[in-house]
Amino acid sequence: MLQRWMLFLFSYPGFVALLLGIIAIFLGIYIWSVTEIRRSRERRTQAIRDTLYITTPLLGQLTFIENTQSTRTEAEQHELLNAMLACRTAVSLSPQLQDQIHSCIQDPDPARLTLMHRALERESSSLSEELRSQAHSVHWWEAVWNVIRPAVEPLAVAALLYLIADFIIVQQGLNQPFWHGWVNALFWIRFISLCITVLYGYLLLASPRRRTPGASGTMTKVLYALIALCSLLHLIGPVAAPYTLGLQLILFVSGFRLTGTSSRSERPYAGHTELVTAKKVSTETEVNTTRKSGAKVDE
């Protein structure tokens, strides 16, 4: 396949100039990718710092409220409300915590504030750890990845160009459109499947790395990897192309359900399950206390 493709390119005059132009384009894409990755990291670092700066007053007030267990004055309630409203602008907080803060703004119930305090402490600790890791020196494998990562875009473009060139050569050798026979259609199906493989391979390698990825992000990367690995079935031969493409489409459709989020009505606020459990426990405690007091009165 590679030999046929090279013979096809060398048959054109001025191939050396064309090759130099392609190398210059790929080098430009690599430099652009390096610049964009560096800017993205800088934006991420600044967003984490701003988020920690915004959430610190709310953490302090929630810690004070939880330790004192006293009735809040109107001024303290106003400060707490302002701190929660300020946290709505923290871009690095998860959507679940943002929903929880929004629910606490509408109804500052003590149980909700306790759950929000725990969730905010967890995310603040995670963001602080990520910020510290960025300040430290990287390991040798991370340094190698920082060099290889910007080359993902040029490699994806080169792979697509190679697939298109090879497909054109194959179709010229067939001299018949794909609807004239099943064998011709197999090359079309394989071409589409390989293009999907290149796309999802690029998404897998180019997706930003996080120290503590969520369940949805992990599942998304697993689906990317599975869709890309399906292309190994092409090693069997062109006859495996329909099954490969069908399996990739099944994984693609399954991703909408596996990585989807629950509706707003199903999750009134983050920590809903924990709050329901806490309310049940408190209710059972009150019932048991009432029963004990009633038994003592009867005696």
XYZ file of C-alpha atoms in Angstrom:
299
model
C 0.000 0.000 0.000
C 2.736 2.446 0.980
C 4.818 1.539 -2.092
C 1.857 2.126 -4.396
C 1.198 5.475 -2.781
C 4.846 6.589 -3.117
C 4.962 5.585 -6.779
C 1.801 7.596 -7.359
C 3.374 10.709 -5.813
C 6.770 10.338 -7.514
C 5.058 10.191 -10.887
C 4.188 13.882 -10.603
C 6.765 16.559 -11.592
C 7.894 18.892 -8.851
C 7.332 16.328 -6.123
C 10.289 17.633 -4.065
C 8.811 21.130 -3.932
C 5.452 19.651 -2.963
C 7.092 17.592 -0.233
C 8.892 20.636 1.167
C 5.610 22.549 1.185
C 3.863 19.743 3.067
C 6.687 19.623 5.621
C 6.421 23.399 6.099
C 2.661 23.110 6.639
C 3.082 20.342 9.212
C 5.792 22.328 10.984
C 3.482 25.350 11.114
C 0.684 23.211 12.562
C 3.076 21.829 15.174
C 4.221 25.316 16.239
C 0.594 26.487 16.399
C -0.316 23.441 18.508
C 2.568 24.084 20.934
C 1.449 27.690 21.343
C -2.192 26.780 21.897
C -1.323 24.104 24.470
C 0.848 26.531 26.407
C -1.899 29.172 26.353
C -4.474 26.604 27.453
C -2.333 25.618 30.433
C -1.842 29.232 31.389
C -5.587 29.878 31.189
C -6.266 26.773 33.275
C -3.755 27.858 35.924
C -5.218 31.363 36.106
C -8.752 29.963 36.317
C -7.751 27.726 39.252
C -6.160 30.648 41.075
C -9.228 32.831 40.549
C -11.513 30.021 41.711
C -9.517 29.431 44.894
C -9.462 33.171 45.576
C -13.237 33.400 45.160
C -14.156 30.291 47.145
C -11.888 30.965 50.152
C -14.282 33.464 51.848
C -17.203 31.045 51.486
C -15.127 28.183 52.921
C -14.186 30.341 55.885
C -17.779 31.330 56.601
C -19.064 27.770 56.259
C -16.351 26.508 58.617
C -17.251 29.206 61.154
C -20.971 28.369 60.906
C -20.333 24.651 61.343
C -18.041 25.139 64.348
C -20.154 27.677 66.225
C -23.627 26.147 65.626
C -25.186 29.452 66.659
C -27.959 31.518 65.139
C -26.668 33.710 62.339
C -27.318 37.407 62.408
C -28.766 39.253 59.460
C -25.349 40.693 58.579
C -23.765 37.219 58.617
C -26.527 35.856 56.413
C -25.973 38.718 53.995
C -22.217 38.012 53.867
C -22.877 34.312 53.320
C -25.258 35.113 50.478
C -22.703 37.425 48.834
C -20.005 34.760 49.140
C -22.252 32.150 47.493
C -23.178 34.565 44.702
C -19.498 35.269 44.113
C -18.810 31.527 43.804
C -21.251 31.374 40.910
C -18.555 33.091 38.823
C -15.856 30.514 39.671
C -15.319 28.795 36.318
C -13.281 25.862 37.660
C -16.010 24.544 39.935
C -17.908 21.510 38.710
C -21.480 21.928 37.390
C -22.764 19.735 40.233
C -21.289 22.046 42.852
C -22.610 25.075 40.981
C -26.110 23.560 41.130
C -25.640 22.899 44.841
C -24.604 26.508 45.472
C -27.594 27.730 43.476
C -29.916 25.568 45.609
C -28.361 26.911 48.806
C -28.874 30.474 47.593
C -32.572 29.789 47.122
C -32.946 27.838 50.370
C -30.009 28.114 52.848
C -31.004 25.022 54.812
C -28.373 23.920 57.390
C -28.257 20.391 55.959
C -27.676 21.743 52.456
C -24.988 24.109 53.710
C -23.196 21.199 55.392
C -23.225 19.129 52.212
C -22.096 22.098 50.146
C -19.279 22.718 52.624
C -18.002 19.159 52.204
C -18.218 19.285 48.419
C -16.501 22.679 48.288
C -13.677 21.433 50.517
C -13.118 18.418 48.252
C -12.980 20.473 45.068
C -10.790 23.162 46.637
C -8.321 20.516 47.806
C -8.295 18.954 44.335
C -7.701 22.308 42.644
C -4.936 23.191 45.105
C -3.228 19.854 44.413
C -3.441 20.452 40.672
C -1.979 23.931 41.094
C 0.912 22.578 43.192
C 1.626 19.830 40.660
C 1.888 22.410 37.879
C 4.411 24.408 39.897
C 6.682 21.395 40.500
C 9.130 19.993 37.962
C 7.638 17.397 35.625
C 8.783 13.776 35.422
C 10.758 12.536 32.453
C 7.746 10.812 30.858
C 5.700 13.998 31.238
C 8.478 15.963 29.529
C 8.438 13.479 26.626
C 4.646 13.741 26.411
C 4.864 17.547 26.319
C 7.004 17.203 23.184
C 4.854 14.522 21.534
C 1.448 15.998 22.381
C 1.652 18.995 19.959
C 2.482 16.572 17.137
C -0.965 14.958 17.395
C -2.583 17.548 15.096
C 0.005 17.215 12.273
C -0.078 13.416 12.557
C -3.881 13.401 12.314
C -3.756 15.610 9.208
C -1.054 13.409 7.662
C -3.069 10.259 8.383
C -6.188 11.710 6.743
C -4.221 12.819 3.683
C -2.667 9.371 3.420
C -6.076 7.671 3.639
C -7.524 9.992 0.977
C -4.556 9.465 -1.374
C -4.633 5.698 -0.919
C -8.388 5.612 -1.441
C -8.104 7.593 -4.676
C -5.446 5.186 -5.958
C -7.575 2.159 -5.040
C -10.660 3.587 -6.708
C -8.698 4.389 -9.856
C -7.530 0.764 -9.920
C -11.099 -0.499 -9.591
C -12.429 1.694 -12.413
C -15.985 1.113 -11.126
C -18.190 3.007 -8.657
C -19.031 1.426 -5.325
C -22.621 0.536 -6.262
C -21.457 -1.806 -9.020
C -20.344 -4.513 -6.608
C -19.959 -5.465 -2.969
C -16.156 -5.580 -3.294
C -16.086 -1.941 -4.366
C -18.381 -0.980 -1.484
C -16.026 -2.628 1.012
C -13.276 -0.118 0.168
C -15.687 2.766 0.790
C -16.746 1.290 4.127
C -13.132 0.723 5.150
C -12.238 4.294 4.185
C -15.064 5.716 6.350
C -14.130 3.449 9.260
C -10.455 4.446 9.113
C -11.389 8.138 8.997
C -13.493 7.618 12.138
C -10.505 5.872 13.723
C -8.234 8.828 12.997
C -10.831 11.264 14.376
C -11.346 9.450 17.670
C -7.657 8.677 18.022
C -7.015 12.402 17.746
C -9.739 13.165 20.322
C -8.239 10.619 22.712
C -4.696 11.978 22.482
C -5.623 15.656 22.262
C -8.103 15.673 25.159
C -6.801 17.629 28.172
C -5.343 15.534 30.991
C -6.714 16.036 34.495
C -5.350 14.736 37.738
C -8.796 13.726 38.994
C -11.081 13.181 36.003
C -14.767 12.663 36.595
C -16.669 9.497 35.834
C -18.132 10.986 32.670
C -14.706 12.106 31.409
C -13.204 8.691 32.070
C -16.040 6.928 30.250
C -15.636 9.298 27.307
C -11.936 8.460 26.986
C -12.704 4.741 27.229
C -15.191 5.082 24.372
C -12.632 7.020 22.319
C -10.095 4.228 22.852
C -12.576 1.453 22.009
C -13.720 3.169 18.806
C -10.100 3.649 17.726
C -9.112 0.066 18.623
C -11.948 -1.302 16.503
C -9.781 -0.537 13.458
C -7.596 -3.524 14.386
C -10.318 -5.687 12.843
C -9.231 -4.371 9.436
C -6.164 -6.587 9.758
C -8.447 -9.503 8.955
C -9.106 -8.073 5.507
C -11.622 -5.939 3.601
C -14.394 -8.386 4.517
C -14.220 -7.142 8.132
C -14.916 -3.506 7.156
C -18.761 -3.615 7.604
C -18.450 -5.248 11.026
C -15.835 -2.733 12.104
C -17.905 0.248 11.014
C -21.030 -1.229 12.599
C -19.245 -1.749 15.916
C -17.917 1.815 15.840
C -21.397 3.193 15.213
C -22.816 1.108 18.069
C -20.164 2.485 20.444
C -20.836 5.997 19.151
C -24.578 5.735 19.827
C -23.944 4.114 23.223
C -21.879 7.133 24.229
C -24.963 9.361 24.359
C -26.391 7.222 27.160
C -23.197 6.285 28.985
C -21.831 9.835 29.214
C -25.112 11.735 29.505
C -26.026 13.655 32.644
C -29.254 13.256 34.549
C -31.985 15.804 34.047
C -32.396 18.780 36.382
C -35.661 17.348 37.772
C -33.918 14.091 38.712
C -31.195 15.936 40.626
C -32.697 19.026 42.362
C -29.237 19.771 43.695
C -25.942 18.015 44.147
C -25.852 15.803 47.204
C -29.597 15.132 47.006
C -29.157 11.470 47.938
C -26.984 12.305 50.895
C -29.452 14.906 52.076
C -32.382 12.504 51.814
C -30.418 9.956 53.831
C -29.566 12.564 56.428
C -33.215 13.595 56.692
C -34.281 9.966 57.107
C -31.743 9.451 59.864
C -32.842 12.615 61.659
C -36.504 11.614 61.318
C -35.824 8.151 62.712
C -33.907 9.696 65.605
C -36.804 12.022 66.401
C -39.272 9.130 66.285
C -37.154 7.016 68.599
C -36.765 9.914 71.013
C -40.506 10.479 71.015
C -41.171 6.807 71.703
C -38.709 6.726 74.590
C -40.190 9.844 76.142
C -43.689 8.391 75.767
C -42.630 5.161 77.413
C -41.181 7.050 80.370
C -44.413 9.018 80.792
C -46.457 5.784 80.851
C -44.231 4.365 83.531
